[in-house]
Phi, psi and omega in degrees: 000113177294158186281340184212183175241186178296335180252042188296342181277351183283148175279170179299320181296319178294317178299318181296318180297317178293323178297316180295320179298315179295322180294319178297328181272001179079011179270083189292324183294316177292324177299318180296318180298316180288327176295320177299319177296319179295318179296322180296329183266331181216076189293347180246006182295121185302321182298328177294317181289329175296318179291324176296325178295324175298319179294323180294336181280354178282172180301132179085357176072005176083357184296323181295343180280350182230065180290155178256126174219194186288344184230042182285135177293140186300325178297325177291323177299315181293320178300315179298322179301315181291323179292324176297319178297318179297327181278007179085019180237060186294332180298315178293322178296318179296323177301317181290323176298322178296321177299317178296321180293320176299321180291317182217085186296342184274356182266151185275053184298322186263007183280059182228154187300324186291337178281320185270355179291137179303333183298330182296317179295332179284330185275332187263145174297143181299328178297324180293316179297318179299318180296320178296315180297320178294323178296318178294316182299324183298338182263002187249148170287165181231104002273166174286133175306147184306322183295340182258004187280329186302321182293343185257354181302323178304324177292324177293323175297317175301319179296318178299313180298318181292322179294331177287320181285326184235069188290351182240016183268107188299315182296315179299314182296322178294316178295321176297321178297319180299319179291314180301320179299316181293333182265013175086002179268068190288324180291322175296321178298318178297315182297314181295315181295322178298316178298319182296319180292320179294321183286317184216086180303134180199163178300309183296325177299316178294324178296313178299320178294319179299318178295319181296315177301317182298318180292332180274001180090002180265070188296319181299316178295323178297317178296323179296318180294318179294325176297321177294326177296321177297319179297325180284333180211084182295349183267355179274094186288341178298328180291324176302315180294324178295318178296317179299316180297320179294316178297322179296322181297332180257014173083008178268071192290321181297316178294322179299316181293325177300317180293319179297319182288331174297320178291319181293330178296330179277323181210098184297343181257007181293115193299316182300318181290322179298311180300312182295318182297314179297319180296316182294319178299319179294320178297327182287314188238355177072010183285124181298335183302328179295319180290322178295318178297323177293318177299321177296319179297317180298318180295322184276350180230070183290347183255039177303158184297328176199170183285140179243152181245014185296315181295316178297322180297320181287332183269344188302130175067009179265138184307122176068339173282323180230356180194159173283162180271145174295143178291147177245175177116158184297323182293316180292323176300318179294322177298313179301318180294320182296313181288331178289320180287326180048055184271027180070309180284337183045050187241204185118172179240136178236131180264129182243134178290336181203164178305134179283162175306139185302323178297324178293319180295311182297319179295318180295314182293328180287327186257341177221073188298342179276354179294138178241128181258135174240112181265120184293320184196165173247095184286169176257146350293148186301118182291353178271357181254145176301154179283341172227136186299332183280352185292152179291135179268121178262343188228147166252148180244135167242093189070241181262359187257117178276149171228149182299136177264004182235153178292160180291153179287166179287159175303326178298317179296318179298316181296315184293316182292329177295333179279339188251322191300134178200146184282000181224156179210166184291314180190167184305315178299326178293322176297318178301313181297320182293331183283358181298339177294346178261004187298330183280354181280147178275170184299321181299319178295314183295320177291324178298325178297330182294325185251349175235059182297134180291163177296153178298145181293159181274054176240188185299316180295315181299316179294322180297314181292319180299328183275343186234316186201086180298339181297332183295319180296315181299314179298322178295316178301317181295320178300312184288329175297319178291324174296325175299325177298329178297336181266006182275122177049058182291351176284346180283135174304141189306311191304317182252019188284156175296318183298319179293316182298315182294318179295320177296321175303316182291322182297324184261016176278201177301141177300114189203171174299331177298325178303313180296316182298317180292322179293323177297321178298319177297315179300319178297320177302321179292327177294321187267347183223101182303332184292335183267359186298315179300319180295314181295316180300321178296313180297315180300317179298318179295318182292322179291319179299320178297315179298321179295321179294316180295322183297343178285345181243337179202166180293144173237096189303334185262010190292321180296319179295321177299323178294318176299317178299320180299315182288350175265006186269128177295148174055040178285142179284151185302322181297317179293322177297319179296318178298318179300318178298318179296318180294322177295320178299326184273318191246348183295130180292152177296145179293139177299152176293158186307329182269003179296133181302326180295321177298316180296322178301314182291328176297322180286320183291324186261012175297134181305137180262140178291139179292000000 
């Protein structure tokens, strides 16, 4: 179903006016097109339905004006559904409304009297209503966010009416329970599913009851119902995975793993059990290898039966696995305070024990121009110099103030990174996939983004960061620019590739936020390509060892973040992992208190986004 028509810019009122004009002139085809457009924009507007009724009164009832094919506009589908109901064929009409709801669940397609009237439930077979409810449920999250529930209430009303007419129909009651659960009516879901199981015991009935109990907080009862479902059908391995997931949620990890492994013993490639088993193993021992193995399974099995969230759940809010780390240091703390106070001058003086990372300096001066930095000393080794002489220079220094050593990126690069950059991602492979939008940029553009990061966009995320922590946006741009480098000339073998060489240059440059971004890109490469893992693990180990050695003589502001990156690296050797743990124990900043504004900011930024 395409999103619009040829007149997609018209409002519902304009479409309706054109439809009436065409209808008055006897031009039924143009009237139908404009009515479809009006319905797509205002599916419950009474005047639209009145005009549709006029069209239905013409010869043939108007059905021929809204044919169904492979590219039918959604408004035409809905119009045909209403005309079918008017023509005495409500079952077919309801089927089409369900199709529209699956396509766009947030629209009020079913919010019309003929759907919510008790008579519809009396006229349709209960099996048909159950199938429609299951079709709608399959397209919905569980639970549906509150903001999206109003459009689905007509289906719940239909379910209530049908449950009244058919109080002993197990399939109908189970499907009604599934819908009620998704719409937050969990106690109603329990009642309906319980009635269904009593009336007609079945595997699916017990599954619906188990889900309803689980949503209502009665986990023990839910597990019992799912256990009965297994007894009724021992070959349905999805139920094993559901039991394992439920047990994991309440911390019974050993039992959860037993259920997952029972399913794997029957089918080692069963996707639900594989995902659950890897997640539970990681929850038990914290070993990153389980998550990497899960990522490998996802890559090797792109045609899984449905999408799973186990990997994203394990990576969510974890440093570099699901989000970048907040920058630390006195200068960034002063920047946050300055923008939070918004004292017009955005000024003050901050004393630094050593030169701050150049990206931090540039970000602070751009967002708080009144800030004055006082550097106590320049310790050795000089933090303004690359860690390896061969590394690419991104900055020139005039005393303590860095300036970009590279030209600014093109407007195209600025536009693309602005559409993609975000401080959180589902997991490293998902970040890699999302960065494919930067694949067409050349290296000069991507490097230019590192030292000339564009301003945050004028959207909710951009405004939030500008008001609390502008450094997060800059760090995000740098991360995504480096991920873009991973997509540069992917036909080149890794060892001698341009992407590897450029990233290594960045990693061994001046200690900066760019160092972290480039190292994350390397770590991401190891997640998506098993063949590069030994090389990446070696580079990560060398970079961490260098930072640890420097930290014995002077501060290394990025050392805690480098340690987090190290622990996110596949196939890391035990010695390097131990060093990363020691460095985190020594240098990791204390977590902010729950009421700290920075903590609240990160909770909002890293909140899972709806697909």
